[in-house]
Every structure is written in structure tokens, then in C-alpha cells.
PDB file of C-alpha atoms in Angstrom:
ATOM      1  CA  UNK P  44       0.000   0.000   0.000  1.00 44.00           C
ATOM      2  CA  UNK P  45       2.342   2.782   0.851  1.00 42.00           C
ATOM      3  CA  UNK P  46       4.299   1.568  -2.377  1.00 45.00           C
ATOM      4  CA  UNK P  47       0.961   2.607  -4.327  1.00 46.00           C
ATOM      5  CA  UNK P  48       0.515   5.440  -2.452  1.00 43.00           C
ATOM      6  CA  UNK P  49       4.073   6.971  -2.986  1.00 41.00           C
ATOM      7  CA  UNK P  50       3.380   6.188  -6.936  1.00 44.00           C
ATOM      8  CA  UNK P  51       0.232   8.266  -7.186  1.00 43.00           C
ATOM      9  CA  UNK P  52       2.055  11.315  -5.353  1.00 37.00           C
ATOM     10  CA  UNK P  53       4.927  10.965  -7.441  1.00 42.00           C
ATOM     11  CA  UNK P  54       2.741  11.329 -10.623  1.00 42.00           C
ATOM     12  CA  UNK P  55       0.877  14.032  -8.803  1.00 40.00           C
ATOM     13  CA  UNK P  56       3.786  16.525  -8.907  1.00 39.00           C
ATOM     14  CA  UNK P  57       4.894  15.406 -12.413  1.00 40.00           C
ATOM     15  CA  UNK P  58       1.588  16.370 -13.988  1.00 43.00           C
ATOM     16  CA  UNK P  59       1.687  19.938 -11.758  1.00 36.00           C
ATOM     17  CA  UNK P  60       5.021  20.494 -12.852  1.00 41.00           C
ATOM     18  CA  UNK P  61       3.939  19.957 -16.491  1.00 38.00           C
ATOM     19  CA  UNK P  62       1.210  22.029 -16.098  1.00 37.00           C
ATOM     20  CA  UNK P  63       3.131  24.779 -14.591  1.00 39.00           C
ATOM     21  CA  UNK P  64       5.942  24.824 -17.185  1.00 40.00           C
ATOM     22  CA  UNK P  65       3.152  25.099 -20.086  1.00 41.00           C
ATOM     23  CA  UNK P  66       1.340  27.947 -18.380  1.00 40.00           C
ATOM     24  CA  UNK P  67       5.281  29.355 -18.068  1.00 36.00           C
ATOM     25  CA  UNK P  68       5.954  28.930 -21.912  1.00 36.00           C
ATOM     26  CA  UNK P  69       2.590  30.526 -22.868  1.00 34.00           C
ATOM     27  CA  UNK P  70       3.311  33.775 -20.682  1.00 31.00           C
ATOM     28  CA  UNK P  71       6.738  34.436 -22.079  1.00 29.00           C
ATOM     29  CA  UNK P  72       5.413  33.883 -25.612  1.00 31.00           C
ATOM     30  CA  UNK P  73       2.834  36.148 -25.165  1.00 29.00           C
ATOM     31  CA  UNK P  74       5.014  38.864 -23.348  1.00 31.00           C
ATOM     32  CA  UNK P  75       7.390  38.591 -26.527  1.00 36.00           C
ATOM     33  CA  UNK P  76       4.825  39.277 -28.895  1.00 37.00           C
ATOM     34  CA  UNK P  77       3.429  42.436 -27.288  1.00 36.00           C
ATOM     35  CA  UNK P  78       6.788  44.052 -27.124  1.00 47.00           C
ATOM     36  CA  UNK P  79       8.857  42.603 -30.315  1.00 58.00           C
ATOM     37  CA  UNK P  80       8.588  45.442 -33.035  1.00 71.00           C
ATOM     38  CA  UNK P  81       9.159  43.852 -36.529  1.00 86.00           C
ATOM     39  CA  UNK P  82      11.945  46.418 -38.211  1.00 94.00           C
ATOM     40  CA  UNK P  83      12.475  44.334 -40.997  1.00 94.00           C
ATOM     41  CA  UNK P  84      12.553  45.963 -44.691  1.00 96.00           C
ATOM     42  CA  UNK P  85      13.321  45.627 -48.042  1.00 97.00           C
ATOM     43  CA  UNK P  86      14.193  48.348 -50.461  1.00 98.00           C
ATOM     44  CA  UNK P  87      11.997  49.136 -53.503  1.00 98.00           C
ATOM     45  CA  UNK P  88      12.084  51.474 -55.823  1.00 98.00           C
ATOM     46  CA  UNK P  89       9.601  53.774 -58.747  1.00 97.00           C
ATOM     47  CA  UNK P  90      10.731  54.753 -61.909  1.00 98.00           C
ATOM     48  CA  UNK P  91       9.217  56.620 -64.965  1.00 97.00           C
ATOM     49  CA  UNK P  92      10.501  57.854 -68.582  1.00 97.00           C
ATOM     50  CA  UNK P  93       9.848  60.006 -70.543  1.00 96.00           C
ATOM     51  CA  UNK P  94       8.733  59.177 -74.074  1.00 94.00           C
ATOM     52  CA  UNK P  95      10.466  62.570 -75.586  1.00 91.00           C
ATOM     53  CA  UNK P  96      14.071  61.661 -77.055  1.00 90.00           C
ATOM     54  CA  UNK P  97      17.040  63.756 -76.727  1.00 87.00           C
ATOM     55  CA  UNK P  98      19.821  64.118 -78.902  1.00 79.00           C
ATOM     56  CA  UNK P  99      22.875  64.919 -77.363  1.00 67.00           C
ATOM     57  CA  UNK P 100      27.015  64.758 -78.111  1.00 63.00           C
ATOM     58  CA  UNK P 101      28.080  62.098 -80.796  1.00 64.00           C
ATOM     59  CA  UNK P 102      24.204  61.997 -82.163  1.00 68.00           C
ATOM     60  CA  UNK P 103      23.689  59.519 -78.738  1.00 70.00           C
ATOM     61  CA  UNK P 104      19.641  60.130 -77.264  1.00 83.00           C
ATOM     62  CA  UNK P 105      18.889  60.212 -74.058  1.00 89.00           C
ATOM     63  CA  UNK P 106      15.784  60.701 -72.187  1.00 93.00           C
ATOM     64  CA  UNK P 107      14.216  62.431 -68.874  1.00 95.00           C
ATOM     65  CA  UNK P 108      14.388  59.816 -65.833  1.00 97.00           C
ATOM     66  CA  UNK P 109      12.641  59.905 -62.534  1.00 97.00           C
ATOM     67  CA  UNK P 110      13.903  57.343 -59.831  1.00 97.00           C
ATOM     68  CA  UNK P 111      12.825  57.232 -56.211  1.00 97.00           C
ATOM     69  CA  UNK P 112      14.013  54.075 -53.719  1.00 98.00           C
ATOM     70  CA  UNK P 113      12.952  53.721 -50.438  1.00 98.00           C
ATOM     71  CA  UNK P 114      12.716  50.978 -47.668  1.00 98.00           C
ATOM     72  CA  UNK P 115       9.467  48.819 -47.549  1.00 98.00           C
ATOM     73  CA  UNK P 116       8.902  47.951 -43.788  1.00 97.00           C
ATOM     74  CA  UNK P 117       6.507  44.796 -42.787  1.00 95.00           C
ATOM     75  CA  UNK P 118       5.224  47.540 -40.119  1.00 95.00           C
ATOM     76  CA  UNK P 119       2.905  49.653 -42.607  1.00 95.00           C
ATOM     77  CA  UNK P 120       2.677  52.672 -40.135  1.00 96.00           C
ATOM     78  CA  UNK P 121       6.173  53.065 -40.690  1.00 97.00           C
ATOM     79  CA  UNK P 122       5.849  53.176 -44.247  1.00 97.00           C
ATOM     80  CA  UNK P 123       2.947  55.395 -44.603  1.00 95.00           C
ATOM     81  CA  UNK P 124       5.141  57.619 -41.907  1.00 96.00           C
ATOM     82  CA  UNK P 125       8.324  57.902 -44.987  1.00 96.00           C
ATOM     83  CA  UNK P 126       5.645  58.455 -48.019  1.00 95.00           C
ATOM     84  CA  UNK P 127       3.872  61.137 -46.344  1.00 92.00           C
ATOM     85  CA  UNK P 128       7.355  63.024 -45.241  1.00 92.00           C
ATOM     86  CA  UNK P 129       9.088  62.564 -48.803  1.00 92.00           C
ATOM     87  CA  UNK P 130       5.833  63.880 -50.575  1.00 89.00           C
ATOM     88  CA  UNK P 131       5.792  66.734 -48.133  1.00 87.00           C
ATOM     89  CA  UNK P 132       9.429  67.964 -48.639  1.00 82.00           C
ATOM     90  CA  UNK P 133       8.596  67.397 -52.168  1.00 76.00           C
ATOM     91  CA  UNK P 134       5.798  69.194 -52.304  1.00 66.00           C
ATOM     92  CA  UNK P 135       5.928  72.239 -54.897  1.00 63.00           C
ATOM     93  CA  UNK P 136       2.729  73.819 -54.926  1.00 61.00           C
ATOM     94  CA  UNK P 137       0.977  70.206 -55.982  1.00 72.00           C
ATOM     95  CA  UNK P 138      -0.519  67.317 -53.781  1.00 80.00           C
ATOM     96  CA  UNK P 139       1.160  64.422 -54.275  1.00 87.00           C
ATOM     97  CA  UNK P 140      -0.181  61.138 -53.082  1.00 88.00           C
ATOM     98  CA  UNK P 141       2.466  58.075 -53.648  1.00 92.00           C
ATOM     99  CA  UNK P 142       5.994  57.942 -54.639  1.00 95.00           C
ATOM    100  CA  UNK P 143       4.749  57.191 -58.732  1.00 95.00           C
ATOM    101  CA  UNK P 144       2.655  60.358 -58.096  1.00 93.00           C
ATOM    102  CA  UNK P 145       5.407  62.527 -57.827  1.00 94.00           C
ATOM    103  CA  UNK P 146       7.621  60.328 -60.275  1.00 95.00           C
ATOM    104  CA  UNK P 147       4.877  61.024 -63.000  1.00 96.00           C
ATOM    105  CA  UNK P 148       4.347  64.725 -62.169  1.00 94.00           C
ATOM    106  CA  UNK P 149       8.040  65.561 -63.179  1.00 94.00           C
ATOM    107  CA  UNK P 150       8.123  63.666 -66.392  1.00 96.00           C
ATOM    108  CA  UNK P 151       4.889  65.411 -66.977  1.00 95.00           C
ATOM    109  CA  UNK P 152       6.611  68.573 -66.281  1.00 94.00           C
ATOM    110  CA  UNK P 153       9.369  67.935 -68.729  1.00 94.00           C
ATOM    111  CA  UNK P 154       7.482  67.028 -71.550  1.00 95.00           C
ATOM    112  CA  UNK P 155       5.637  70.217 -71.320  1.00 95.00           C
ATOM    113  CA  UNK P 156       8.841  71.735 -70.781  1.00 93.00           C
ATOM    114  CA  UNK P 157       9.978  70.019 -73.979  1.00 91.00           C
ATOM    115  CA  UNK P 158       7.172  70.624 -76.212  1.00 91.00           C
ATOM    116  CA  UNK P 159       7.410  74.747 -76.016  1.00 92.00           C
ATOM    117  CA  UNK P 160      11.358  74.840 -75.811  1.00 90.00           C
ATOM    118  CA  UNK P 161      11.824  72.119 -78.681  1.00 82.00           C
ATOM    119  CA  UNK P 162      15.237  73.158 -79.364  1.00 81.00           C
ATOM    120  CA  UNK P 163      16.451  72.577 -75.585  1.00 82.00           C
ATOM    121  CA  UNK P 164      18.867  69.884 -75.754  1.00 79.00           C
ATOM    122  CA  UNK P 165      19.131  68.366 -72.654  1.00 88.00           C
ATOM    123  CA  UNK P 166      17.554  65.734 -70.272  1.00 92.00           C
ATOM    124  CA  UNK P 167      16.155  66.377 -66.771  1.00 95.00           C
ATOM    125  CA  UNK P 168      16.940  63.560 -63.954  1.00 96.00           C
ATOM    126  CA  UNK P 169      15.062  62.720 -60.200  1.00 96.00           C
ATOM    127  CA  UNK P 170      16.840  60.264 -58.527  1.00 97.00           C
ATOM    128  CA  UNK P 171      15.222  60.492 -55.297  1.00 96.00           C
ATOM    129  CA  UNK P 172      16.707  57.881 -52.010  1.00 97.00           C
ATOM    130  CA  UNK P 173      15.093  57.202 -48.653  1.00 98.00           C
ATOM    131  CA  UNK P 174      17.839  55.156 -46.967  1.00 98.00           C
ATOM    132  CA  UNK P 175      17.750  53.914 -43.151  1.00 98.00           C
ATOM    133  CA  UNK P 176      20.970  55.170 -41.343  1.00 97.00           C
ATOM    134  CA  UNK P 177      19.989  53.642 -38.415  1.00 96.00           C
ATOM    135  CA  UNK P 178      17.785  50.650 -36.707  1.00 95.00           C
ATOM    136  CA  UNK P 179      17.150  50.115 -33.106  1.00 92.00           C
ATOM    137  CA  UNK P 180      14.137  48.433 -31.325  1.00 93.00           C
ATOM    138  CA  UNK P 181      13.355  52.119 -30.386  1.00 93.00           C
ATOM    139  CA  UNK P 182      14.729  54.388 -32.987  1.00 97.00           C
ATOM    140  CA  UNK P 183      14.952  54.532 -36.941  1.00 98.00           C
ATOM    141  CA  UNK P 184      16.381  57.255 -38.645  1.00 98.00           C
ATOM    142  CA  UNK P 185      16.299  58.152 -42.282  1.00 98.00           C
ATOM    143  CA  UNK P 186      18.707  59.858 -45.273  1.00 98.00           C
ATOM    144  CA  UNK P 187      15.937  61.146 -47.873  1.00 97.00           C
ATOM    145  CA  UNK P 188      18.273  62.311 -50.286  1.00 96.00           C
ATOM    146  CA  UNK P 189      16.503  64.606 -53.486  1.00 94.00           C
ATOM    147  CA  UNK P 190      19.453  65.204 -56.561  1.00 95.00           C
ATOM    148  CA  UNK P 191      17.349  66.435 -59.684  1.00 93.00           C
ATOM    149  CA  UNK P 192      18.448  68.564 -62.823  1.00 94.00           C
ATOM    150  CA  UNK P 193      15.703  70.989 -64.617  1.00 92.00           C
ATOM    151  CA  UNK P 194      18.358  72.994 -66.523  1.00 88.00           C
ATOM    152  CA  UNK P 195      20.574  75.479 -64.778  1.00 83.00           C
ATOM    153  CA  UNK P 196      24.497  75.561 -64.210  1.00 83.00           C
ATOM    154  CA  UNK P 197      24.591  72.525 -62.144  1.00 86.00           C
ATOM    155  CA  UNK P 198      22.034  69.978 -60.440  1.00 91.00           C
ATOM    156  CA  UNK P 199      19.857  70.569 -57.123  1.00 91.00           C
ATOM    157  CA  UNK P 200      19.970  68.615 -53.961  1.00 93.00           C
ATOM    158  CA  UNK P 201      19.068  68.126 -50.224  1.00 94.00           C
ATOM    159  CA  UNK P 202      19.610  65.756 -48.024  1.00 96.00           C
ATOM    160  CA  UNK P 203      17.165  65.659 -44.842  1.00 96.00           C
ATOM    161  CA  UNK P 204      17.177  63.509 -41.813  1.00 98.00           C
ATOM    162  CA  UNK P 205      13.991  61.827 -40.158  1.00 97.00           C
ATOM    163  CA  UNK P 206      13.860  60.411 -36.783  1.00 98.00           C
ATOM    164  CA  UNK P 207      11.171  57.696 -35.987  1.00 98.00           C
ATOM    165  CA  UNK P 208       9.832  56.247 -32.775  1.00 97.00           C
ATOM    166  CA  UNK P 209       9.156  52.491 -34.078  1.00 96.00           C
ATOM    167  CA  UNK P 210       6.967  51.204 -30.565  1.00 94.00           C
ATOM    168  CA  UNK P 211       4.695  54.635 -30.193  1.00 94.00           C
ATOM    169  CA  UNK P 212       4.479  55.412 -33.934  1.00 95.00           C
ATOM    170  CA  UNK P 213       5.643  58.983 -34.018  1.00 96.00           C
ATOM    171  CA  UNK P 214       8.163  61.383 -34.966  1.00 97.00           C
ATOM    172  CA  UNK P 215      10.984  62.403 -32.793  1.00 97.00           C
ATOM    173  CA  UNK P 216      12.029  65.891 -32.398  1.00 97.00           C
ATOM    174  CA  UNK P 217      14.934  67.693 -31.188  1.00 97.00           C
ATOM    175  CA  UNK P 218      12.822  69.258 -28.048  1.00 96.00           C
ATOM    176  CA  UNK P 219      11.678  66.019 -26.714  1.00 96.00           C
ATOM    177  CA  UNK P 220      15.162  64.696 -26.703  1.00 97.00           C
ATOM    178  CA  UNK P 221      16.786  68.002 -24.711  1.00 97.00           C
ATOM    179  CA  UNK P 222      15.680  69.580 -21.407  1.00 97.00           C
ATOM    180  CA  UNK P 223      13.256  72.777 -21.498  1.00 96.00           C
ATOM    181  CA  UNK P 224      15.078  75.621 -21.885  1.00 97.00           C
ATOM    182  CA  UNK P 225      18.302  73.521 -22.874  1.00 97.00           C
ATOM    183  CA  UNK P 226      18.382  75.018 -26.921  1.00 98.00           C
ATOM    184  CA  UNK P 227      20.536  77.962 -25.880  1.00 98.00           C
ATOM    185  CA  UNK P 228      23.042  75.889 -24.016  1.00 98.00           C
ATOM    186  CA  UNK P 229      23.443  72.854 -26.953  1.00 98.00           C
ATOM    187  CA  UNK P 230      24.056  75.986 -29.525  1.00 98.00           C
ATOM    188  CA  UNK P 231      26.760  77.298 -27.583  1.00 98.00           C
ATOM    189  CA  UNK P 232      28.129  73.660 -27.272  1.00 98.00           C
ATOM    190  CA  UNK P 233      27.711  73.277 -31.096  1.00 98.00           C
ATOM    191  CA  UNK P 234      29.371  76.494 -31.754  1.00 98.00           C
ATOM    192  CA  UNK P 235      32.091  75.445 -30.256  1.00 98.00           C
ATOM    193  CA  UNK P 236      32.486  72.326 -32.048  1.00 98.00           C
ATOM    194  CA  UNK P 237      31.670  74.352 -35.372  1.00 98.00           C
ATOM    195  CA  UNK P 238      34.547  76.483 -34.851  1.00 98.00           C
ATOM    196  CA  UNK P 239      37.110  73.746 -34.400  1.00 97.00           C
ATOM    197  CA  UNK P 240      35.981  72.290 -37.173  1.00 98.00           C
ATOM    198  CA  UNK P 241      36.160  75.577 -39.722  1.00 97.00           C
ATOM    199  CA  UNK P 242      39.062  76.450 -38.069  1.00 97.00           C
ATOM    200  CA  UNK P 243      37.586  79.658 -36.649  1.00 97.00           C
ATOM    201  CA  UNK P 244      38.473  81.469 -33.471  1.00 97.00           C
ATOM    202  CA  UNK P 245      36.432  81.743 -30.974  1.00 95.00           C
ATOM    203  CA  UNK P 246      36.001  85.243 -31.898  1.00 95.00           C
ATOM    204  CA  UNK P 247      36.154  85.357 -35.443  1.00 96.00           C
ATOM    205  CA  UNK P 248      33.210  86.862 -37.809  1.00 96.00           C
ATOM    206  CA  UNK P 249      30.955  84.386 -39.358  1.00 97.00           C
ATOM    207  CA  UNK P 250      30.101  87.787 -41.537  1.00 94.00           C
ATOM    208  CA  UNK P 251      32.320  87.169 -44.698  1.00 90.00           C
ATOM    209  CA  UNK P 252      31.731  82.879 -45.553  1.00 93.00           C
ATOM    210  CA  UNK P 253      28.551  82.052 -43.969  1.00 97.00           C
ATOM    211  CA  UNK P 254      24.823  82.637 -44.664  1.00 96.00           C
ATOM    212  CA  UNK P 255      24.068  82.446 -40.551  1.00 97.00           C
ATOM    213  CA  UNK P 256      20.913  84.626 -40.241  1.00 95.00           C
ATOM    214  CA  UNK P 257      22.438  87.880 -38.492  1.00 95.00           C
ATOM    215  CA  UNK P 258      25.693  86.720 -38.792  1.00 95.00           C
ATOM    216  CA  UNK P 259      25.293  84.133 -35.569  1.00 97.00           C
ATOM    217  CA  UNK P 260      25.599  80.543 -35.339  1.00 98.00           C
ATOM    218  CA  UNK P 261      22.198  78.584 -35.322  1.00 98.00           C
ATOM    219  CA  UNK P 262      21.593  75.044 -35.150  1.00 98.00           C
ATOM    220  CA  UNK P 263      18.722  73.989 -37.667  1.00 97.00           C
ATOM    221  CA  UNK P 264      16.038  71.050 -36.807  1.00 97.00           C
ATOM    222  CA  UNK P 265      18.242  68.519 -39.245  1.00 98.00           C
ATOM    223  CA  UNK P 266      19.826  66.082 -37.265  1.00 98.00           C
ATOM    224  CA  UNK P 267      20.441  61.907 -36.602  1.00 98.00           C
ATOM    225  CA  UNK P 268      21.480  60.197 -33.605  1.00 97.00           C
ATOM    226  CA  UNK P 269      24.487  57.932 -34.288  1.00 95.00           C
ATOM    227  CA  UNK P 270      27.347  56.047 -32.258  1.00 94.00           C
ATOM    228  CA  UNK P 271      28.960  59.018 -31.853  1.00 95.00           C
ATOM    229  CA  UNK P 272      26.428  61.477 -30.856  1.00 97.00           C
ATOM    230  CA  UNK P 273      23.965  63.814 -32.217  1.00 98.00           C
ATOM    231  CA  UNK P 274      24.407  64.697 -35.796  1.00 98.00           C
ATOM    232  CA  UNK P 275      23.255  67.768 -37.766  1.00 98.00           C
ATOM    233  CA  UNK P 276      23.615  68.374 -41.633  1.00 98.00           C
ATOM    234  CA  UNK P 277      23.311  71.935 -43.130  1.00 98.00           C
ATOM    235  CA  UNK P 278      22.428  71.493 -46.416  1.00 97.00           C
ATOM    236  CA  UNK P 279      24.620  72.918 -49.707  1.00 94.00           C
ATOM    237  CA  UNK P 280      23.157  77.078 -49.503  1.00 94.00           C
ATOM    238  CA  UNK P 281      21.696  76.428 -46.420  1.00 97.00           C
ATOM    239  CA  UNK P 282      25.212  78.168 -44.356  1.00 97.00           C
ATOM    240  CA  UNK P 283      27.959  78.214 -47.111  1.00 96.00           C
ATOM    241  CA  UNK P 284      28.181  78.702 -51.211  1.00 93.00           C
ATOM    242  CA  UNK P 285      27.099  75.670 -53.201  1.00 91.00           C
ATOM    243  CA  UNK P 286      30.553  74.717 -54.169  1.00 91.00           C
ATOM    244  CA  UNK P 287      31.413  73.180 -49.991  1.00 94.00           C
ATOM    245  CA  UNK P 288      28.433  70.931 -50.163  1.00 94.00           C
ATOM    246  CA  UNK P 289      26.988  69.683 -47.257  1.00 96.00           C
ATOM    247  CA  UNK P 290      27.918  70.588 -43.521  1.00 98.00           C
ATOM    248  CA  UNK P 291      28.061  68.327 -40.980  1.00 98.00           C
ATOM    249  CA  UNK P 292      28.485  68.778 -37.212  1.00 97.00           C
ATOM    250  CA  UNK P 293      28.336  66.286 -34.381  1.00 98.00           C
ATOM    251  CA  UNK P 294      27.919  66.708 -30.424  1.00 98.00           C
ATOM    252  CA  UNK P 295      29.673  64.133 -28.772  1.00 97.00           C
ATOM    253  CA  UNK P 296      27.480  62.612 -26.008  1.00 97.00           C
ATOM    254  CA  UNK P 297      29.685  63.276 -23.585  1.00 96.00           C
ATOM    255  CA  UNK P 298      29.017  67.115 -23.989  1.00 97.00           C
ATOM    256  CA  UNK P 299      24.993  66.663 -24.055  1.00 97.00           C
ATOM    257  CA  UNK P 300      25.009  65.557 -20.609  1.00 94.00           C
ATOM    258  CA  UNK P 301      23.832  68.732 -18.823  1.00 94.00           C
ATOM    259  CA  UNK P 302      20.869  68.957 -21.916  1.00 97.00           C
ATOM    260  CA  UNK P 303      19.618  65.815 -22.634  1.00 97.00           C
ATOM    261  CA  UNK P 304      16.683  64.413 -21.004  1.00 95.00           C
ATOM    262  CA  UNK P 305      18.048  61.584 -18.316  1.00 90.00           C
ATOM    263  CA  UNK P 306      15.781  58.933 -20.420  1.00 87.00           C
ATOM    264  CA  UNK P 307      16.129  59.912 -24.195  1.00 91.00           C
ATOM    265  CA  UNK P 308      18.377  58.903 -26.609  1.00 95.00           C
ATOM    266  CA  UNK P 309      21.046  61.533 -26.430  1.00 94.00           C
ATOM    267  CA  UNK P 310      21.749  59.430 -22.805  1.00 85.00           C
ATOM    268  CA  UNK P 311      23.929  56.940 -23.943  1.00 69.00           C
ATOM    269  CA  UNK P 312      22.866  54.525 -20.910  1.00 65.00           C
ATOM    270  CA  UNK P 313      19.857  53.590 -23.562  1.00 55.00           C
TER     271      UNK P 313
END
């Protein structure tokens, strides 16, 4: 008897330990799938032609070409997030709804351009990139990079950062990465930095090179968050003559410390 009795308590705690290691299992799967944010992507990519030949040196044609690539997330918030920034900053007095919207619209443009100039003998170009420069589980940040030609002494382009929030679905700005009241101080820091890197005094005039509004170093809203720190980009115009390009500037996060919030991402401890 107490042989029998021993073998029912024995399969007593086997079948609650089963039962508690399946009720374990089921609770860390279903923790993981509330807080694991899919950032896979792909990169696609629009492009559109014009019909209108162009004859150009050594009797070659060419034609007008419109290109635009961009990551295609499995998250579709995060795509509809890139299509509706890239047709904003390419907005030019017209709506533009997807990326063959705006693809179309300047072929369209250069074939009316074409047909009243029809001894213009040159081709226009787009080639429009959205490229992620970086992919955490709690920040994404994007290149979209616009180089087009519509005649002139030399192409057009801009390159503009975006910062994403992948879990809450929303844009990051500068402000909600700094403390109130903080902008002053992280100019000051970023003048400094500026300087070195132009080889300026501390005192010299930014009068005589620059395009600073009033002659005084700003910081503009165009910035990334790499392993080194936080990154701006002036664009070419945007501080200096179109033949320097683009600026770039970055804050070390050593020397954000006293501005950034204690739980954004300018704290490297996240």
C-alpha cells in the first residue's frame, strides 16, 4: 500500500510540474509578442521615362528619368510615416499622393517643358533615395536624399534627416530629446564644435563665408542620432556657397550631458 501510495504522489507533482511549465511557456510567448517590433525591410524602388528623345554629343539620345528608392517595412505605419514626409518635402505647390505620383508629375513637367522649348537639348533627372541610417528596437532614422536637374548651371539637392519612434508610432524631435530651456546651451556647445571644425576662433566673424541669419551661429532642426552622438547636416546654400556641399556637425554625447533628457536617446545609458 504505501508503495501505491508513494506512486500516485509521485505522478501528482509530475503532472503539476507539467502544467506549470506550459502555463510558463505561454506567458513568455505572449510577453514577446506584445513588445517585439518587426523592423524588418526591403528596399523598392519607382521609376518613370519620358517618351520625348534627346539628342545629345556624338548623335547619342537620351531621355528624362525619374527614380525614387525607399525601404518597404513589414510595419505599414512606418511606411505610410516615410511616403507622407518625402511627398511633403517634395511638395511644390501640388498634392502628391504616392511615390509614382510625384515620379509622374516631373516627367509630366518635362514634356511640357519640352514641347514649347523644342530646341532645348538636354535631359532632366530625379533620382530620389530614402535610406535607413539607423535601426534600433526604439529608434529609426532616415537619409531622404533629393538630386534632380531641370536645366541650370549645375544639379539641385538636399539631403534631410527623419527620426522615428518604431513602438509609439511617431516622430521624434529635437525638443523632446533636450531639457526645457536647454536650446541655448546645446548651440553654444555646437558652436564650439563648429569652430574647431572651420578652423575659426572663438572670436572670429561668421560675416564674410557664412549665410548664418544675423551673422550668428544657429543650429537647424536637421539632425540623426548615431554612435557618436547627435548629428546635424546643413544642407549645400543652407550656411555656405554651393561649391562646400553639405555641412556636418556632431555633439559628442559626452558634452549633451547637462541637456539631454536623463531617459532619451542623447543618454547613452539607452
Amino acid at each position: 500500500m504505501k508503495n501505491a501510495a508513494m506512486k500516485k504522489l509521485a505522478l501528482l507533482f509530475l503532472s503539476l510540474s507539467f502544467i506549470a511549465c506550459q502555463n510558463e511557456k505561454k506567458t513568455i510567448s505572449s510577453s514577446d509578442q506584445v513588445n517585439e517590433t518587426d523592423l524588418s525591410f526591403k528596399y523598392d524602388s519607382v521609376k518613370v521615362s519620358s517618351n520625348v528623345l534627346v539628342k545629345g554629343n556624338e548623335n547619342l539620345t537620351d531621355t528624362t528619368k525619374a527614380v525614387i528608392s525607399y525601404p518597404v517595412f513589414s510595419d505599414q505605419k512606418i511606411n505610410q510615416f516615410i511616403e507622407q514626409k518625402v511627398m511633403k518635402f517634395a511638395n511644390e505647390g501640388e498634392h502628391y499622393a504616392t511615390y509614382n505620383d510625384f515620379a509622374s508629375s516631373f516627367i509630366k513637367n518635362f514634356d511640357a517643358f519640352s514641347k514649347e522649348n523644342k530646341e532645348y537639348g538636354q535631359t532632366w533627372f530625379l533620382d530620389a533615395k530614402v535610406k535607413v541610417e539607423e535601426q534600433h528596437p526604439q529608434y529609426l532614422s532616415f537619409l531622404i536624399t533629393f538630386v534632380n536637374y531641370e536645366g541650370g548651371a549645375h544639379p539641385n539637392s538636399s539631403f534631410t534627416y527623419l527620426n522615428y519612434d518604431p513602438q509609439n508610432h511617431q516622430e521624434i524631435l529635437l525638443d523632446s530629446l533636450i531639457n526645457p530651456g536647454s536650446m541655448p546651451e546645446l548651440t553654444a556647445i555646437a558652436e564650439k564644435i563648429f569652430r574647431k571644425n572651420e578652423k575659426l576662433s572663438p572670436t572670429a566673424s561668421l560675416k564674410d563665408n557664412y549665410f548664418f541669419e544675423n551673422d550668428k551661429f544657429s543650429l537647424n532642426q536637421n539632425f540623426s542620432i548615431n554612435k557618436k552622438g547627435l548629428k546635424f547636416l546643413y544642407n549645400p546654400y543652407e550656411i555656405k556657397a554651393y561649391a562646400y556641399g553639405i555641412t556636418e556637425l556632431v555633439i559628442p554625447f559626452a558634452d549633451l550631458k547637462d541637456v539631454a533628457k536623463p531617459n532619451s536617446l542623447l543618454n547613452p545609458a539607452n
